[in-house]
Amino acid sequence: MKYRLVSGLETHVELATATKIFCGCTTAFGGEPNTHCCPVCTGQPGALPVLNKKVVEYAIRAGLATHCTINTTTHLDRKNYCYPDLPKAYQISQFDKPLCEHGYVELESGKRIGITRIHIEEDAGKLVHESGYTFVDYNRGGVPLIEIVSEPDISSPEEAKEYVEKLQLIIRYIGVSDCKMQEGSMRCDVNISVMPEGAAQFGTRTEIKNMNSISYIEKAMAYEYSRQIEVIEGGGKIVQATLRYDERTGETSVMRTKEDAQDYRYFPEPDILTVVIPEEKVEEIRASLPELPTDKLHRYIDELHINPATAKLLYKYKRVCDFAEEAISLGAGVKNTVNLIVGTLYSKLVTEEDKEKFALPVSAEEMAKLVKLADGSKINITLAQKTLSAMAEEGKPVSHYIKEEDLQGVDEGQLESICRQAVEANPAAVADFKAGKEKAIFALYGFVKKATQGKADIKKADEIIKRLIK
Ligand code: ADP
Ligand code: MG
Ligand code: ZN
């Protein structure tokens, strides 16, 4: 029998606010244990939380960017559970009235993965297991999170990967989080079930907790899909359970089953007032959203006529795009701009993070100056690449590398006479070329390049040479 995979993801994202959700402590990652803390985020009796406005604003940004409706009157709830990473013995979260609801993320195929809800909550502290002891670090306690819950619309590990990547990209674009899975600022709980093709009802699901890498999500899903099918085919039943994924073995194992699932006894948080967001505020946030990644990709391809492969290398990195667009708005041609970025600057921006940060000492103004020289054939592409490479390393302006006299180029008459010399000096290459060996012409290009110290436009030289030897 054929089985369909059904999956929905719960994604936790740490918000990039400077301070925590209910106090003024810093959210900075790392630091000496228990130094980013105060009575509020360590749950001291009598300490009162005050909701950070920025958290609400960031969550609304995420909601609008994923096409959610915003509940402008909402409240927070207590989720009760007792564990040493949570000193109050409850987490302040949202239960029945999340800030954002009913959105979606669109995949390349056009398929939409529904977003059920996005709510705000506080992160818990971190337990560190070491030499037979367990230590607790509350620096992370009270760091603001949004939890993004998807509909069970995901039907393969590939779709899960694309969904998480798209979500990551959107959230980075809008400046709400850096979404670094390896540092834990983005993590996913993956719910999985299988059902026979054509069945009307979903199967029982299992939930793999706290995944912090996209490739592990894919692998864990594939494993769990096969495991569930095997159980069913063997006449067994899937037990609803929370699982953990072992990165080394590539297998899942049970943490707890539904029988020992906790009852969180949610109730409205009495220490925080009802949150009322003026409509104008929502509209103000909507208006401040940047162009979203998918829209940008399509605009690059359809309107700027950038070839799709190049557009895909650019659109993910907002800073790179801002740089390219600014240079273009200053008159630089699209084609040379993007090719120089992808061909030359990217060789200096090796990692994803390098491209993300885009911290090269080249301004859009200088880039535009350089590209305009190439656009006008004042310099050839090789010289443009060399110059840009030096600019990116040394941070000096175009004028430092290219002097007035370099821009004279080589005039047509001069070039014609050099090409003539090239033909005369290379009779064997000319004969080979005429006999159909196209590559033989490179010997002539070499002569021209040498004679002009690389200033000649080789495309023009090619035309002249071919005319001369016809
Ligand atoms: P919780 O895990 O807190 O009980 P929910 O019941 O809201 O929360 O479900 C959490 C996630 O599980 C959602 O992302 C949802 O899409 C997904 N989900 C629900 N039912 C199934 C199912 N049968 N198979 C796979 N995923 C499911
Ligand atoms: Mg869950
Ligand atoms: Zn604090």
Coordinates of C-alpha atoms and ligand atoms in Angstrom, one line a residue:
M1 CA 0.0 0.0 0.0
K2 CA 1.1 3.6 -0.7
Y3 CA 1.3 5.9 2.3
R4 CA 1.1 9.7 2.4
L5 CA 3.3 11.6 4.8
V6 CA 1.5 14.3 6.8
S7 CA 3.5 16.8 8.8
G8 CA 3.0 20.1 10.7
L9 CA 5.9 22.1 12.3
E10 CA 6.0 24.1 15.5
T11 CA 8.9 26.6 15.0
H12 CA 10.3 28.6 17.9
V13 CA 12.2 31.8 16.9
E14 CA 14.1 34.0 19.4
L15 CA 13.3 37.6 18.7
A16 CA 16.2 40.1 18.2
T17 CA 15.0 42.6 20.7
A18 CA 17.8 44.2 22.8
T19 CA 16.0 43.3 26.1
K20 CA 14.0 40.4 27.4
I21 CA 10.2 40.0 27.1
F22 CA 9.2 41.1 30.7
C23 CA 12.3 42.9 32.1
G24 CA 15.2 45.0 31.0
C25 CA 17.9 42.3 31.0
T26 CA 19.9 41.9 27.9
T27 CA 19.1 39.1 25.4
A28 CA 22.8 38.8 24.3
F29 CA 23.7 35.2 23.5
G30 CA 26.3 33.5 25.8
G31 CA 27.9 35.5 28.6
E32 CA 28.9 34.1 32.0
P33 CA 26.1 31.9 33.4
N34 CA 23.4 33.8 35.4
T35 CA 24.7 37.3 34.7
H36 CA 21.9 38.4 32.3
C37 CA 19.3 38.0 35.0
C38 CA 17.2 39.9 37.5
P39 CA 14.4 39.1 40.0
V40 CA 11.8 39.2 37.2
C41 CA 13.4 36.7 34.8
T42 CA 14.5 34.4 37.7
G43 CA 10.9 34.4 39.0
Q44 CA 11.5 35.9 42.5
P45 CA 8.3 36.2 44.6
G46 CA 6.6 39.5 44.1
A47 CA 8.5 40.5 41.0
L48 CA 6.2 41.8 38.3
P49 CA 6.5 41.4 34.5
V50 CA 6.1 44.3 32.2
L51 CA 5.5 43.4 28.5
N52 CA 8.1 44.6 26.1
K53 CA 6.4 46.6 23.3
K54 CA 9.0 45.7 20.8
V55 CA 8.2 42.0 21.2
V56 CA 4.6 42.6 20.2
E57 CA 5.8 44.7 17.3
Y58 CA 8.2 42.1 16.1
A59 CA 5.6 39.3 16.4
I60 CA 3.2 41.4 14.4
R61 CA 5.9 42.0 11.7
A62 CA 6.3 38.2 11.4
G63 CA 2.5 37.7 11.3
L64 CA 2.0 40.3 8.5
A65 CA 5.0 38.9 6.5
T66 CA 3.3 35.5 6.6
H67 CA -0.1 36.8 5.6
C68 CA -1.7 36.4 9.1
T69 CA -4.6 38.3 10.5
I70 CA -3.6 40.2 13.7
N71 CA -5.8 39.9 16.8
T72 CA -5.6 43.5 18.0
T73 CA -7.1 42.6 21.4
T74 CA -5.3 39.8 23.0
H75 CA -3.8 38.5 26.3
L76 CA -1.2 36.3 27.8
D77 CA -1.7 33.0 29.6
R78 CA 0.2 31.0 32.2
K79 CA 1.3 27.5 31.1
N80 CA 2.0 25.6 34.3
Y81 CA 4.8 23.1 34.5
C82 CA 7.5 22.3 37.0
Y83 CA 11.0 22.0 35.7
P84 CA 14.3 23.5 36.9
D85 CA 14.7 25.6 33.7
L86 CA 11.6 27.5 34.6
P87 CA 11.9 29.1 38.1
K88 CA 8.4 30.5 38.3
A89 CA 7.0 27.0 37.6
Y90 CA 5.0 28.5 34.8
Q91 CA 5.8 29.9 31.4
I92 CA 4.0 33.1 30.2
S93 CA 2.7 32.3 26.8
Q94 CA -0.5 32.6 24.8
F95 CA -3.2 30.0 24.7
D96 CA -6.6 30.7 23.3
K97 CA -6.0 34.1 21.6
P98 CA -2.6 34.1 19.8
L99 CA -1.4 37.5 18.4
C100 CA -1.5 36.2 14.8
E101 CA -3.6 33.6 13.0
H102 CA -4.5 32.1 9.6
G103 CA -1.5 32.9 7.5
Y104 CA 0.6 30.9 5.0
V105 CA 4.1 30.5 3.5
E106 CA 4.2 29.9 -0.2
L107 CA 6.5 27.4 -1.7
E108 CA 8.2 27.7 -5.2
S109 CA 5.6 25.3 -6.6
G110 CA 2.8 27.7 -5.5
K111 CA 1.7 25.4 -2.8
R112 CA 0.8 27.2 0.4
I113 CA 1.7 25.8 3.8
G114 CA -0.9 27.2 6.2
I115 CA 0.2 29.0 9.4
T116 CA -2.3 28.2 12.1
R117 CA -1.0 30.7 14.6
I118 CA 1.9 32.8 15.8
H119 CA 2.1 33.6 19.5
I120 CA 4.6 35.2 21.9
E121 CA 6.1 33.6 24.9
E122 CA 9.2 33.6 27.1
D123 CA 12.1 31.2 26.6
A124 CA 13.2 29.0 29.6
G125 CA 16.7 28.8 31.0
K126 CA 19.3 26.2 29.9
L127 CA 20.3 23.1 31.8
V128 CA 23.9 22.1 31.5
H129 CA 24.8 18.5 32.3
E130 CA 28.4 18.2 33.4
S131 CA 30.5 15.7 35.4
G132 CA 27.5 14.1 37.0
Y133 CA 25.8 17.4 38.0
T134 CA 23.2 19.5 36.3
F135 CA 23.7 23.2 36.3
V136 CA 21.2 25.8 35.4
D137 CA 21.9 29.0 33.5
Y138 CA 19.0 31.5 33.4
N139 CA 20.6 33.9 30.9
R140 CA 18.2 32.6 28.3
G141 CA 15.2 32.7 30.6
G142 CA 12.8 35.4 29.5
V143 CA 14.3 35.9 26.1
P144 CA 11.3 36.6 23.8
L145 CA 10.1 33.9 21.4
I146 CA 7.5 33.5 18.8
E147 CA 6.1 30.1 18.2
I148 CA 4.9 29.6 14.6
V149 CA 2.6 26.7 14.2
S150 CA 1.9 25.3 10.8
E151 CA -1.1 23.4 9.5
P152 CA -0.4 19.7 8.7
D153 CA 0.1 20.7 5.1
I154 CA 3.7 19.5 4.6
S155 CA 3.9 16.2 2.7
S156 CA 7.6 15.4 2.3
P157 CA 11.0 16.1 3.8
E158 CA 11.8 18.3 0.8
E159 CA 8.7 20.4 1.5
A160 CA 9.7 20.7 5.2
K161 CA 13.1 21.9 4.2
E162 CA 11.7 24.5 1.8
Y163 CA 9.2 25.6 4.3
V164 CA 11.8 26.1 7.0
E165 CA 14.2 27.8 4.6
K166 CA 11.5 30.2 3.4
L167 CA 10.4 31.0 6.9
Q168 CA 14.0 31.7 7.9
L169 CA 14.5 33.9 5.0
I170 CA 11.3 35.9 5.6
I171 CA 12.1 36.4 9.3
R172 CA 15.7 37.5 8.6
Y173 CA 14.5 39.9 5.9
I174 CA 12.1 41.7 8.2
G175 CA 14.8 42.0 10.8
V176 CA 13.0 40.1 13.5
S177 CA 15.6 37.4 14.2
D178 CA 18.8 36.0 12.9
C179 CA 17.2 32.5 12.9
K180 CA 20.5 30.7 13.6
M181 CA 19.5 27.1 14.1
Q182 CA 23.0 26.1 15.3
E183 CA 22.8 28.7 18.1
G184 CA 19.2 27.8 18.9
S185 CA 17.6 31.1 17.9
M186 CA 15.4 28.9 15.6
R187 CA 14.3 25.4 16.5
C188 CA 11.5 23.1 15.3
D189 CA 9.2 20.5 16.7
V190 CA 8.3 18.2 13.8
N191 CA 4.9 16.4 13.9
I192 CA 4.6 13.4 11.6
S193 CA 1.9 10.9 10.7
V194 CA 1.2 8.6 7.8
M195 CA -2.1 7.6 6.1
P196 CA -2.9 5.3 3.3
E197 CA -3.2 7.1 0.0
G198 CA -6.8 8.2 -0.4
A199 CA -7.8 7.8 3.3
A200 CA -10.1 10.4 4.7
Q201 CA -8.6 10.7 8.2
F202 CA -5.1 11.6 9.4
G203 CA -3.2 9.0 11.2
T204 CA -1.9 9.3 14.8
R205 CA 1.1 11.6 15.0
T206 CA 4.4 11.5 16.8
E207 CA 6.3 14.7 17.6
I208 CA 10.1 15.0 17.3
K209 CA 11.2 17.7 19.7
N210 CA 13.7 20.5 19.3
M211 CA 15.3 20.0 15.9
N212 CA 18.1 22.4 15.3
S213 CA 19.2 21.7 11.7
I214 CA 17.3 21.5 8.5
S215 CA 19.2 18.4 7.3
Y216 CA 18.4 16.6 10.5
I217 CA 14.7 17.5 10.1
E218 CA 14.8 15.9 6.6
K219 CA 16.5 12.8 7.9
A220 CA 14.4 12.4 11.0
M221 CA 11.2 12.8 8.9
A222 CA 12.3 10.2 6.4
Y223 CA 13.2 7.8 9.2
E224 CA 10.0 8.4 11.1
Y225 CA 7.9 8.0 7.9
S226 CA 9.4 4.6 7.2
R227 CA 9.2 3.5 10.8
Q228 CA 5.5 4.3 11.1
I229 CA 4.7 2.5 7.9
E230 CA 6.7 -0.5 9.1
V231 CA 4.7 -0.5 12.4
I232 CA 1.4 -0.3 10.5
E233 CA 2.3 -2.9 7.9
G234 CA 3.3 -5.2 10.7
G235 CA -0.2 -5.0 12.2
G236 CA 0.8 -2.5 14.9
K237 CA -0.7 0.8 15.9
I238 CA 1.2 4.2 16.1
V239 CA 1.2 5.5 19.7
Q240 CA 1.0 9.2 20.1
A241 CA 4.4 10.2 21.6
T242 CA 7.0 12.8 21.9
L243 CA 10.3 11.6 20.4
R244 CA 13.9 12.6 20.4
Y245 CA 16.1 12.3 17.3
D246 CA 19.6 10.9 17.8
E247 CA 21.9 12.6 15.3
R248 CA 24.5 9.9 15.5
T249 CA 22.3 6.9 14.8
G250 CA 19.8 8.8 12.7
E251 CA 17.0 7.1 14.7
T252 CA 14.1 8.4 16.8
S253 CA 13.3 7.2 20.4
V254 CA 10.5 7.8 22.7
M255 CA 10.7 10.6 25.4
R256 CA 7.2 10.3 26.7
T257 CA 3.8 9.0 25.5
K258 CA 0.4 10.6 25.6
E259 CA -0.4 8.8 28.9
D260 CA 2.1 10.9 30.7
A261 CA 1.5 14.1 28.7
Q262 CA 1.3 17.1 31.0
D263 CA -1.9 19.0 31.7
Y264 CA -0.6 22.6 31.6
R265 CA -3.7 24.1 33.2
Y266 CA -3.5 27.2 31.2
F267 CA -5.2 30.3 32.7
P268 CA -5.0 34.0 31.9
E269 CA -1.9 35.7 33.2
P270 CA -3.1 38.0 36.0
D271 CA 0.0 40.2 36.2
I272 CA -0.2 41.5 32.6
L273 CA -3.0 43.7 31.3
T274 CA -5.0 42.8 28.2
V275 CA -3.0 43.9 25.1
V276 CA -4.8 46.3 22.9
I277 CA -3.1 47.3 19.6
P278 CA -4.4 50.3 17.7
E279 CA -5.3 49.5 14.1
E280 CA -3.0 52.4 13.0
K281 CA -0.1 50.7 14.6
V282 CA -0.7 47.5 12.6
E283 CA -0.9 49.5 9.4
E284 CA 2.2 51.4 10.3
I285 CA 4.1 48.1 10.8
R286 CA 2.6 46.8 7.5
A287 CA 3.9 49.9 5.7
S288 CA 7.3 49.5 7.1
L289 CA 7.8 45.9 5.8
P290 CA 10.4 45.5 3.1
E291 CA 9.8 43.8 -0.2
L292 CA 9.6 40.1 0.8
P293 CA 12.1 37.5 -0.6
T294 CA 9.8 35.7 -3.0
D295 CA 8.5 39.0 -4.5
K296 CA 12.1 40.2 -4.9
L297 CA 13.1 37.0 -6.6
H298 CA 10.3 37.3 -9.1
R299 CA 10.9 41.0 -9.7
Y300 CA 14.6 40.3 -10.4
I301 CA 13.7 37.7 -13.0
D302 CA 10.7 39.3 -14.6
E303 CA 11.5 43.0 -14.4
L304 CA 15.2 43.3 -14.1
H305 CA 15.7 40.3 -16.5
I306 CA 18.4 38.8 -14.3
N307 CA 18.8 35.2 -15.3
P308 CA 17.1 32.9 -12.7
A309 CA 20.3 31.2 -11.6
T310 CA 22.0 34.5 -10.7
A311 CA 18.8 35.9 -9.2
K312 CA 18.7 32.9 -6.8
L313 CA 22.3 33.6 -5.7
L314 CA 21.3 37.2 -4.8
Y315 CA 17.8 37.4 -3.4
K316 CA 18.5 35.5 -0.1
Y317 CA 20.9 38.2 1.2
K318 CA 19.1 41.4 1.9
R319 CA 22.2 43.5 2.3
V320 CA 23.6 42.2 -1.0
C321 CA 20.3 43.1 -2.7
D322 CA 20.2 46.6 -1.1
F323 CA 23.8 47.2 -2.4
A324 CA 23.0 46.0 -5.9
E325 CA 19.8 48.0 -6.1
E326 CA 21.5 51.1 -4.9
A327 CA 24.3 50.8 -7.4
I328 CA 21.7 50.2 -10.1
S329 CA 19.7 53.2 -9.0
L330 CA 22.9 55.3 -9.4
G331 CA 23.0 54.3 -13.1
A332 CA 25.0 51.1 -13.1
G333 CA 23.8 48.5 -15.6
V334 CA 22.0 45.5 -14.1
K335 CA 23.9 42.8 -15.9
N336 CA 27.4 44.0 -15.1
T337 CA 26.4 44.8 -11.5
V338 CA 25.0 41.4 -10.7
N339 CA 27.7 39.5 -12.6
L340 CA 30.4 41.4 -10.8
I341 CA 28.8 40.8 -7.4
V342 CA 28.3 37.1 -8.0
G343 CA 31.6 36.6 -9.9
T344 CA 34.0 38.8 -7.9
L345 CA 32.5 39.9 -4.6
Y346 CA 31.1 36.4 -3.7
S347 CA 34.6 35.0 -3.9
K348 CA 35.4 37.1 -0.9
L349 CA 32.1 36.2 0.8
V350 CA 32.5 32.5 1.3
T351 CA 30.1 31.5 4.0
E352 CA 26.3 32.2 4.2
E353 CA 27.1 34.4 7.1
D354 CA 29.6 36.5 5.1
K355 CA 27.0 37.1 2.5
E356 CA 24.4 37.8 5.1
K357 CA 26.5 40.5 6.7
F358 CA 28.0 41.8 3.5
A359 CA 30.7 43.7 5.3
L360 CA 33.0 44.6 2.4
P361 CA 34.5 48.1 2.3
V362 CA 32.9 48.9 -1.1
S363 CA 30.2 51.5 -1.3
A364 CA 27.3 51.4 -3.8
E365 CA 28.6 54.7 -5.2
E366 CA 32.0 53.3 -6.0
M367 CA 30.5 50.2 -7.4
A368 CA 28.3 52.2 -9.6
K369 CA 31.3 54.2 -10.9
L370 CA 33.1 51.1 -11.7
V371 CA 30.2 49.4 -13.4
K372 CA 29.5 52.4 -15.5
L373 CA 33.0 52.3 -16.9
A374 CA 32.5 48.7 -17.8
D375 CA 29.0 49.4 -19.2
G376 CA 30.5 52.1 -21.5
S377 CA 33.3 49.8 -22.6
K378 CA 35.8 52.3 -21.1
I379 CA 37.4 49.3 -19.4
N380 CA 37.0 45.7 -20.2
I381 CA 35.4 43.1 -17.9
T382 CA 38.7 41.6 -16.8
L383 CA 40.0 44.9 -15.6
A384 CA 36.6 45.6 -13.9
Q385 CA 36.9 42.3 -12.0
K386 CA 40.5 42.9 -11.0
T387 CA 39.7 46.4 -9.8
L388 CA 36.7 45.4 -7.8
S389 CA 38.6 42.6 -6.2
A390 CA 41.3 45.1 -5.1
M391 CA 38.6 47.5 -3.9
A392 CA 37.0 44.8 -1.8
E393 CA 40.3 44.0 -0.2
E394 CA 41.7 47.5 0.3
G395 CA 38.6 49.7 0.5
K396 CA 40.0 52.3 -1.9
P397 CA 37.9 54.2 -4.5
V398 CA 37.9 53.3 -8.2
S399 CA 40.0 56.4 -8.9
H400 CA 42.9 54.8 -6.9
Y401 CA 43.2 52.0 -9.4
I402 CA 42.0 53.4 -12.7
K403 CA 43.6 56.7 -13.8
E404 CA 42.4 59.1 -16.5
E405 CA 44.9 57.8 -19.0
D406 CA 43.7 54.2 -18.6
L407 CA 40.2 55.3 -19.6
Q408 CA 41.4 56.5 -23.0
G409 CA 41.1 52.8 -24.0
V410 CA 42.5 52.1 -27.4
D411 CA 41.0 54.0 -30.2
E412 CA 39.6 52.2 -33.2
G413 CA 42.4 53.1 -35.6
Q414 CA 45.0 52.0 -33.2
L415 CA 43.2 48.8 -32.5
E416 CA 42.9 48.0 -36.2
S417 CA 46.6 48.4 -36.7
I418 CA 47.4 46.2 -33.7
C419 CA 45.0 43.5 -35.0
R420 CA 46.7 43.7 -38.4
Q421 CA 50.1 43.2 -36.7
A422 CA 48.6 40.3 -34.7
V423 CA 47.5 38.6 -38.0
E424 CA 50.8 39.1 -39.6
A425 CA 52.8 37.8 -36.6
N426 CA 50.7 34.6 -36.3
P427 CA 50.3 33.0 -39.8
A428 CA 50.1 29.5 -38.4
A429 CA 47.3 30.4 -36.0
V430 CA 45.4 32.2 -38.8
A431 CA 45.7 29.1 -41.0
D432 CA 44.5 26.9 -38.2
F433 CA 41.5 29.2 -37.5
K434 CA 40.6 29.2 -41.2
A435 CA 40.8 25.4 -41.2
G436 CA 38.1 25.4 -38.5
K437 CA 40.2 25.3 -35.3
E438 CA 38.2 28.1 -33.6
K439 CA 40.5 28.2 -30.5
A440 CA 43.5 29.2 -32.7
I441 CA 42.2 32.8 -32.5
F442 CA 43.2 33.0 -28.8
A443 CA 46.8 33.4 -29.9
L444 CA 45.7 36.6 -31.7
Y445 CA 43.8 37.8 -28.7
G446 CA 46.9 37.3 -26.7
F447 CA 49.0 39.4 -29.0
V448 CA 46.4 42.2 -28.8
K449 CA 46.2 42.1 -25.1
K450 CA 49.9 42.2 -24.7
A451 CA 50.4 45.1 -27.2
T452 CA 47.7 47.2 -25.4
Q453 CA 48.6 46.2 -21.8
G454 CA 45.1 44.6 -21.4
K455 CA 43.3 47.8 -22.3
A456 CA 41.8 46.7 -25.6
D457 CA 38.2 45.6 -25.8
I458 CA 38.6 42.0 -27.0
K459 CA 35.1 41.8 -28.4
K460 CA 36.0 44.6 -30.8
A461 CA 39.4 43.1 -31.6
D462 CA 37.6 39.8 -32.4
E463 CA 35.4 41.5 -34.9
I464 CA 38.3 43.3 -36.5
I465 CA 40.5 40.2 -36.7
K466 CA 37.8 38.1 -38.3
R467 CA 37.1 40.8 -40.8
L468 CA 40.9 41.0 -41.6
I469 CA 41.3 37.3 -42.2
K470 CA 38.1 36.6 -44.1
Ligands
ADP1 P1 0.4 20.4 20.5 O1 1.6 19.7 19.9 O2 0.8 21.4 21.4 O3 -0.5 19.4 21.0 P2 -1.4 21.0 18.1 O4 -2.4 20.0 18.4 O5 -1.8 22.3 17.8 O6 -0.3 21.2 19.3 O7 -0.5 20.4 16.9 C1 0.8 20.8 16.7 C2 1.3 20.5 15.3 O8 1.0 19.2 14.9 C3 0.7 21.4 14.2 O9 1.8 22.0 13.5 C4 -0.2 20.6 13.4 O10 -0.1 21.0 12.1 C5 0.5 19.2 13.6 N1 -0.4 18.1 13.4 C6 -1.6 17.9 13.9 N2 -2.2 16.7 13.6 C7 -1.2 16.1 12.8 C8 -1.2 14.8 12.2 N3 -2.2 13.9 12.3 N4 -0.1 14.5 11.5 C9 0.9 15.4 11.5 N5 1.0 16.6 12.0 C10 -0.1 16.9 12.7
MG2 MG 3.5 20.2 19.9
ZN3 ZN 15.6 40.0 34.0

